[in-house]
Short mmCIF file of C-alpha atoms in Angstrom, two decimals:
data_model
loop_
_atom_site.label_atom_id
_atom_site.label_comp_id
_atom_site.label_asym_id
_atom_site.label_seq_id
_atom_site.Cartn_x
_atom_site.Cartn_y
_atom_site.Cartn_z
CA UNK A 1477 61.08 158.27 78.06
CA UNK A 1478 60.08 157.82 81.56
CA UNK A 1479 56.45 158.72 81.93
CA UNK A 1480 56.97 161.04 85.19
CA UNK A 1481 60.29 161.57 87.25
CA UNK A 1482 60.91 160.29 91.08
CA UNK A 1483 59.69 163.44 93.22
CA UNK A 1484 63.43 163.42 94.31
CA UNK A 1485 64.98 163.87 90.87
CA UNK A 1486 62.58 166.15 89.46
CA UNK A 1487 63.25 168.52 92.48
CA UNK A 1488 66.58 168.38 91.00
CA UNK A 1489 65.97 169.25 87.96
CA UNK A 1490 63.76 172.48 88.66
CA UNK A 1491 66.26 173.78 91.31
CA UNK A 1492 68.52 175.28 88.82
CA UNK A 1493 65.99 177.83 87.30
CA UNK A 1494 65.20 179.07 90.68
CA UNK A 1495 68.70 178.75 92.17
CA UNK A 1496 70.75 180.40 88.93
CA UNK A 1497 72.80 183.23 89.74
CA UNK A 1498 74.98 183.26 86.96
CA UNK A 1499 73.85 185.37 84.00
CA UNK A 1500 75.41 184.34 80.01
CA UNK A 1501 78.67 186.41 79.66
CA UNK A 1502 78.78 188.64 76.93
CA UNK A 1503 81.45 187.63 74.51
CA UNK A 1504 80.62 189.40 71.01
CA UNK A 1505 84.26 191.09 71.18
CA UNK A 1506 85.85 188.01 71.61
CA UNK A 1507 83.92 186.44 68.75
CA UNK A 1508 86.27 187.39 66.22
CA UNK A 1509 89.35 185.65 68.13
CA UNK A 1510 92.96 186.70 66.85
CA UNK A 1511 93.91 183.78 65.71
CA UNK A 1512 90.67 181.59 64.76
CA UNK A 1513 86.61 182.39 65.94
CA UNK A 1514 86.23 182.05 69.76
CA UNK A 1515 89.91 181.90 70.03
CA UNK A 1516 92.68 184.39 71.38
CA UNK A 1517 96.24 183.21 71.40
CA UNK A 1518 99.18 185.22 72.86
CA UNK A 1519 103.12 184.72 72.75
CA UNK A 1520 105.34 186.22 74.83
CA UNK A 1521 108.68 185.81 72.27
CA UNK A 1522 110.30 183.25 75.26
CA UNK A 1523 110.88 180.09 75.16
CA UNK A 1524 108.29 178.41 77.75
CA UNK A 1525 104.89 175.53 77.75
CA UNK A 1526 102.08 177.14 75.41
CA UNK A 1527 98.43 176.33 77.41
CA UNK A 1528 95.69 176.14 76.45
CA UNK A 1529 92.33 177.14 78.67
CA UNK A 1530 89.27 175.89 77.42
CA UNK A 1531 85.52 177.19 77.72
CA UNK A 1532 82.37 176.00 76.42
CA UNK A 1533 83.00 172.64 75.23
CA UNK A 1534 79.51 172.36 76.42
CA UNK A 1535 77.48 175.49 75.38
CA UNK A 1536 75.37 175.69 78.27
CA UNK A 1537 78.86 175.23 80.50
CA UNK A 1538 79.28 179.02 80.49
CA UNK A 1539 80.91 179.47 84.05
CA UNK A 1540 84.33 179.15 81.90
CA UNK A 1541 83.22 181.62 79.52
CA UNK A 1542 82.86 184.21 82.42
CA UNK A 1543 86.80 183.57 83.48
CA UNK A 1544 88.27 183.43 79.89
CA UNK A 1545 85.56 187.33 79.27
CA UNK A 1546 87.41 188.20 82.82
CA UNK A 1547 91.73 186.61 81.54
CA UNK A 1548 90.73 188.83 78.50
CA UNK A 1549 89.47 192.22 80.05
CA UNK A 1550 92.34 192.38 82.29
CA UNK A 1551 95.02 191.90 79.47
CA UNK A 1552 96.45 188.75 80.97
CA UNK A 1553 99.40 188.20 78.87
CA UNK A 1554 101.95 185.28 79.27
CA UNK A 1555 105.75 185.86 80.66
CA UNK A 1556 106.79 182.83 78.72
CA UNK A 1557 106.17 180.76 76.45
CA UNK A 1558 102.50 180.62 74.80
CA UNK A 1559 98.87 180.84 76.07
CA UNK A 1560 95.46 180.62 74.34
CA UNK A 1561 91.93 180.89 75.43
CA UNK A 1562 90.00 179.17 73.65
CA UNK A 1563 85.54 179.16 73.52
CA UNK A 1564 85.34 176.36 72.06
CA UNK A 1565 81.03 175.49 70.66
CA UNK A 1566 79.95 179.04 70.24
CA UNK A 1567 77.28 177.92 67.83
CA UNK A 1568 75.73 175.93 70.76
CA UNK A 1569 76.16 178.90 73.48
CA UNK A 1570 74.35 181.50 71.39
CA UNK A 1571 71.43 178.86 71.84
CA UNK A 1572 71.49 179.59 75.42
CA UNK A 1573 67.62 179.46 77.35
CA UNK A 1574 67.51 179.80 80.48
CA UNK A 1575 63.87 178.30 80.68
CA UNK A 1576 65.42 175.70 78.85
CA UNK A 1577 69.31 175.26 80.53
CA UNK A 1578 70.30 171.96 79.41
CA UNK A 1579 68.93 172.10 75.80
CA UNK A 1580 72.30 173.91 74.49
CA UNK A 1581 74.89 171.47 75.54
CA UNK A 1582 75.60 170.92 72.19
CA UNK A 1583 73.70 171.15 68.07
CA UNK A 1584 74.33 167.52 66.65
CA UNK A 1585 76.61 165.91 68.91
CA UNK A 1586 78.77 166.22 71.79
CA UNK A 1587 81.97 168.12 70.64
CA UNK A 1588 83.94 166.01 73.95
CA UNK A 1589 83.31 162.77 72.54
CA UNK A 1590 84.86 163.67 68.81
CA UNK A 1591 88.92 163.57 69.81
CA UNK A 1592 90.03 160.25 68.36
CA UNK A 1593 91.60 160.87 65.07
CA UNK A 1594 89.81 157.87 62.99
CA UNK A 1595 86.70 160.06 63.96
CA UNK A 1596 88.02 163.68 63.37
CA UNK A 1597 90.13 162.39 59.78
CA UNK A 1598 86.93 160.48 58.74
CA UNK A 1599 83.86 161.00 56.26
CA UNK A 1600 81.33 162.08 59.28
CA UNK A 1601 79.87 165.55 59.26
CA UNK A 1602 78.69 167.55 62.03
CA UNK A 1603 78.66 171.37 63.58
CA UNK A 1604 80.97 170.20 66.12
CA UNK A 1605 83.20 167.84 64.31
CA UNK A 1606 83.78 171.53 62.11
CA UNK A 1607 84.59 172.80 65.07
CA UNK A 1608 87.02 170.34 66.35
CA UNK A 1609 88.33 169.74 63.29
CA UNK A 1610 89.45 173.76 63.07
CA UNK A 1611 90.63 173.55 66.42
CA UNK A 1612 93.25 170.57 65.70
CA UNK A 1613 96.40 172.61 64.76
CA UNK A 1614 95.97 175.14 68.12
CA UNK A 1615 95.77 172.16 70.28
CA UNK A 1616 98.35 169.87 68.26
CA UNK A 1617 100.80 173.19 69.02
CA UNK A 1618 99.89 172.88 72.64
CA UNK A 1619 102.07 171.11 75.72
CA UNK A 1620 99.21 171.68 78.27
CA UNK A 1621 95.23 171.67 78.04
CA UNK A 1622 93.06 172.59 80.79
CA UNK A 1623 89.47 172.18 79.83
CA UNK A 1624 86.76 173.70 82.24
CA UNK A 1625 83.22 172.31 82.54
CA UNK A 1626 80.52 172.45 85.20
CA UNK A 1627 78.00 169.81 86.48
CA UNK A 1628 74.16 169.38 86.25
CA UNK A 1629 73.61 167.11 88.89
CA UNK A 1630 75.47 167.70 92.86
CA UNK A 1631 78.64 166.52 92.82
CA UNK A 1632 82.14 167.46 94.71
CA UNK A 1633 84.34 169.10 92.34
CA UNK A 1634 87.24 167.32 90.97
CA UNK A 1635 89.74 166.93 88.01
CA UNK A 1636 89.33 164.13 85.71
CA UNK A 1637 92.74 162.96 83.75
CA UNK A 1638 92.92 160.30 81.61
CA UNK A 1639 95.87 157.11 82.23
CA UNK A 1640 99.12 159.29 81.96
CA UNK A 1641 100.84 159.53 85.09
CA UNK A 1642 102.13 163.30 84.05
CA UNK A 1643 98.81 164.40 83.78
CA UNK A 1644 97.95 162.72 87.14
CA UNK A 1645 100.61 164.37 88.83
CA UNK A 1646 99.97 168.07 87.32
CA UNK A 1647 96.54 167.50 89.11
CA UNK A 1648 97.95 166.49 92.25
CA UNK A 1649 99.92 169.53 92.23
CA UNK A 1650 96.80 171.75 91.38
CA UNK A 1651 95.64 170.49 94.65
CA UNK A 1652 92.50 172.21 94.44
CA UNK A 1653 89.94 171.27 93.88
CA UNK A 1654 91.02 167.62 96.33
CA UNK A 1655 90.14 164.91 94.30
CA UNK A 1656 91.81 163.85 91.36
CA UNK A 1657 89.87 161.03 89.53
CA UNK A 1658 92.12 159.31 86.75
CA UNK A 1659 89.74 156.96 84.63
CA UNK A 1660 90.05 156.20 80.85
CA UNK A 1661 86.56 158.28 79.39
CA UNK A 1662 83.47 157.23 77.66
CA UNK A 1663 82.49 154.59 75.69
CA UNK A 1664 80.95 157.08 73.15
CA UNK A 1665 84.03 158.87 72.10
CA UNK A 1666 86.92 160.34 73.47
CA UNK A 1667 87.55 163.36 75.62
CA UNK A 1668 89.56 166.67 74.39
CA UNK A 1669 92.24 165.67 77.22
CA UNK A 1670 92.07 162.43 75.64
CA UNK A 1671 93.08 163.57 72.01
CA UNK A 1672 96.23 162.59 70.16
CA UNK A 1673 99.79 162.60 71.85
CA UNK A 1674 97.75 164.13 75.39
CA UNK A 1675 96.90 160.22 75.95
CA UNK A 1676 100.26 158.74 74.97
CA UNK A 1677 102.74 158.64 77.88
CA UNK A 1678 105.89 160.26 77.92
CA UNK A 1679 104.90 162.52 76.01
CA UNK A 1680 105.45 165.26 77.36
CA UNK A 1681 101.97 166.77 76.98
CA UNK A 1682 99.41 166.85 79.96
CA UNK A 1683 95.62 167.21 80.35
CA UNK A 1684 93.04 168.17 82.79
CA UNK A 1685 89.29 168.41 83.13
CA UNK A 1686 87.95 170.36 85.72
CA UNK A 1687 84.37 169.94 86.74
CA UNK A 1688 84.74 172.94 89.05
CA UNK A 1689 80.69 172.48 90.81
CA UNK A 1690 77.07 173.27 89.92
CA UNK A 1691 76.04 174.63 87.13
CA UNK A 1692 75.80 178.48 86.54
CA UNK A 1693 77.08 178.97 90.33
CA UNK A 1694 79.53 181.81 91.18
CA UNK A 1695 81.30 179.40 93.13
CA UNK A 1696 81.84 177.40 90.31
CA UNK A 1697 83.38 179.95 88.54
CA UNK A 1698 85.77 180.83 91.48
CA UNK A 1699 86.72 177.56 91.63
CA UNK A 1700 87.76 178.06 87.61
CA UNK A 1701 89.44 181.04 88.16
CA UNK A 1702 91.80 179.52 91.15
CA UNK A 1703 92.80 176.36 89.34
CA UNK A 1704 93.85 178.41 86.31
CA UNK A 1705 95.64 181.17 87.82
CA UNK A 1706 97.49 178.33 89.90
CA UNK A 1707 97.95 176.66 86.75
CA UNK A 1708 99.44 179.75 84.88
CA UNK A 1709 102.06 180.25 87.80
CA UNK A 1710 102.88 176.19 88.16
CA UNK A 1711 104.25 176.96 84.57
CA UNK A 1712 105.78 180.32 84.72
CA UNK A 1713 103.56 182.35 82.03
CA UNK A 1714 102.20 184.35 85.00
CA UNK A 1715 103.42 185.36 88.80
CA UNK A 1716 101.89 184.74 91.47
CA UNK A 1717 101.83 183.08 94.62
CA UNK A 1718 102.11 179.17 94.80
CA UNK A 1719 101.02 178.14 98.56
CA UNK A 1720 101.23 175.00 99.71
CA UNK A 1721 98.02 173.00 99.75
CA UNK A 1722 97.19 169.04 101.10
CA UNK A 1723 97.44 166.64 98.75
CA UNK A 1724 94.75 165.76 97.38
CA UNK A 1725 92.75 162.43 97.31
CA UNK A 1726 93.31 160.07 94.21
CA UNK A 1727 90.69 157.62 92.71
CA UNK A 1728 91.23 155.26 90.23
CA UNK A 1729 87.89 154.21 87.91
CA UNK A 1730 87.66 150.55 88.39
CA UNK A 1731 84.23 150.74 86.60
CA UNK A 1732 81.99 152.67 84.03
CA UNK A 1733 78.64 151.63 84.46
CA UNK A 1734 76.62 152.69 80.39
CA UNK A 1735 73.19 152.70 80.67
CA UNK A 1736 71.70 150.29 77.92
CA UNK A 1737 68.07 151.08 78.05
CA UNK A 1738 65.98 153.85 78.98
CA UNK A 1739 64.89 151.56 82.49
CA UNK A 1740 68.24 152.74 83.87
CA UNK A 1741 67.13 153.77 87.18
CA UNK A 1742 69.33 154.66 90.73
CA UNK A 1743 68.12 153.28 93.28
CA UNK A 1744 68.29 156.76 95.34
CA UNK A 1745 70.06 160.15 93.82
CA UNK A 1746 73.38 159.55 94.77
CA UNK A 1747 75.53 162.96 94.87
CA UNK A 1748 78.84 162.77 93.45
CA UNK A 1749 81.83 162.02 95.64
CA UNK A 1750 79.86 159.40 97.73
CA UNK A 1751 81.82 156.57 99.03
CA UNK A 1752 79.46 153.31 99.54
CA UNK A 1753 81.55 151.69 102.31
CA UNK A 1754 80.33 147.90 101.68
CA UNK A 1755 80.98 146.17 98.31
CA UNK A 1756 77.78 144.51 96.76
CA UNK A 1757 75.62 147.80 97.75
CA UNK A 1758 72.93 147.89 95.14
CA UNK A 1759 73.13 151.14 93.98
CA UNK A 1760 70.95 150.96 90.27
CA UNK A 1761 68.86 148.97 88.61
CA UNK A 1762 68.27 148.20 84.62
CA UNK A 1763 64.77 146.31 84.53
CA UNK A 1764 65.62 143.17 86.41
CA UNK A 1765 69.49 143.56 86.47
CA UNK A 1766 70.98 144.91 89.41
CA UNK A 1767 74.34 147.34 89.66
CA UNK A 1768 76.16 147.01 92.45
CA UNK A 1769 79.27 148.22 93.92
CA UNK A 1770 82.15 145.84 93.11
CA UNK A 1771 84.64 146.68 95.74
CA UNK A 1772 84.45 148.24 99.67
CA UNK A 1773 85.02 151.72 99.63
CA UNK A 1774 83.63 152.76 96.37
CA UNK A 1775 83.34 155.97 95.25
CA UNK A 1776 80.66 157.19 93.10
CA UNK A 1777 82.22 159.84 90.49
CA UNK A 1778 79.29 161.93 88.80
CA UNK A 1779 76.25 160.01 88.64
CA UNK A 1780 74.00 161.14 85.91
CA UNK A 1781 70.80 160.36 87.73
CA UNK A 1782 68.49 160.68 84.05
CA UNK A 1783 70.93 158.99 81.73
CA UNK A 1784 70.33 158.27 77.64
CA UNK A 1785 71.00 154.58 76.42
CA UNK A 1786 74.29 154.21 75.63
CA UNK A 1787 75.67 157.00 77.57
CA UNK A 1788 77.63 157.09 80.75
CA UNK A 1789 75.36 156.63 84.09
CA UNK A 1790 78.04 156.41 86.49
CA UNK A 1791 81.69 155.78 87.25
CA UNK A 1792 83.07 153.79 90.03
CA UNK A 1793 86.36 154.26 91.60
CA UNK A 1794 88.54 152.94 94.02
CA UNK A 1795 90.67 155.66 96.70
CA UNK A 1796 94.54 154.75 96.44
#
């Protein structure tokens, strides 16, 4: 561990127990589920996509949680086909502290790092690999997965897909938030949108992560609430009105920079979204190696400014 923390980043790290205004939803009725715990399927009887919305793959994430408590007070039901809301690491929610946000992201492991099959049909055993491993046949039924997460560190909001073009494009045609970032995950483990036939193109199935903003921001939560809703229409399980928005940008990963040690260190605290207009910037630095940009015009997607050895520190992208 790092003995004490760059004034800059610790600043950081305080502002989001004085800047909170999010409170923990209260989801006890929807504990139950009507289909499997934490998760609420309804089918309309017609022949249409079945989508699934997913919350709290992180359990301190719980800006999702809030839209799927508000889909579910208001009775949204589909037109057509199928649609399921699913809260995904309850166990790790209920652990919720505010004087201690970040601790519940997860019990043993990081249930969006589980979704390769060698890993969920294997001899392993973990709280969330249970829970991933219950969740399998409601996401094997499903053609669409949006899964909803928020960000620690400041960042613009964007959708993440992994490499199948349909998924890309169903992004593109969310439009907002505008920037679509297609890269191909972590080196940890693979992503829910990267599970099964939702990374094999042609498919026909299609995935999205949106990182909607900050942490525990009402904004962040409005930004959930438009992509789905637009999201629900785009497929026809719920009216509504599809305006036309710009195009959003696309950036293609060209990069994922894994810290190796705990001496991972930026060299300032980059925000998310930052394009570093000159190639060879130095922009990190592991004990005597330096990381710099590799290309002009490289975009830094969600630095994680205090990074663990072997986990992602940042990803670097190139605008097309």
């Amino acid at each position: 561990m790092r003995a004490q923390l760059p004034p800059a980043l610790a600043e950081l790290l305080e502002a989001p127990r004085r800047t909170a205004r999010l409170q923990p939803p209260d989801i006890a009725r929807w504990r139950a589920g009507n289909s499997l715990p934490g998760v609420w399927t309804f089918d309309s009887g017609a022949p249409g996509a079945h989508l699934c919305v997913v919350a709290l793959t992180h359990g301190n994430e719980f800006a999702g949680a809030i839209l799927l408590d508000r889909l579910l007070r208001e009775g949204l039901r589909p037109l057509c086909g199928r649609l399921t809301l699913i809260f995904a690491n309850l166990d790790a929610f209920s652990r919720f502290d505010p004087d201690d946000p970040t601790a519940s992201r997860f019990l043993e492991e990081d249930l969006n790092r589980l979704w390769d099959i060698a890993t969920l049909e294997g001899p392993r055993r973990s709280a969330e690999l249970r829970r991933a491993r219950a969740l399998r046949p409601v996401l094997d039924s499903a053609d669409v997965i949006l899964d909803l997460h928020s960000m620690l560190w400041p960042s613009d909001p964007l959708f993440l897909v992994g490499g199948p073009q349909d998924s890309v494009r169903l992004a593109m045609e969310l439009g907002e938030p505008a920037l679509v970032v297609a890269d191909h995950g972590h080196q940890t483990g693979r992503r829910l949108i990267d599970y099964g036939r939702f990374a094999v193109p042609g498919s026909g199935r299609r995935s999205v992560l949106l990182e909607a903003g900050w942490h525990w921001e009402a904004e962040t939560v409005q930004r959930m609430e438009t992509a789905t809703r637009r999201l629900l229409a785009l497929l026809g399980l719920a009216p509504g009105p599809m305006p036309a928005l710009p195009c959003p940008r696309l950036a293609q990963v060209t990069q994922t920079i894994t810290a190796r040690t705990a001496e991972f260190t930026f060299t300032q605290p980059w925000r998310g979204g930052t394009v570093i207009p000159a190639r060879g910037t130095l922009i990190a630095l592991e004990g005597d190696e330096e990381i710099r940009t590799p290309h002009d015009d490289c975009m830094l997607v969600m630095p994680s400014l205090i990074t663990s050895p072997g986990h992602t520190a940042v990803r670097l992208a190139r605008l097309e």
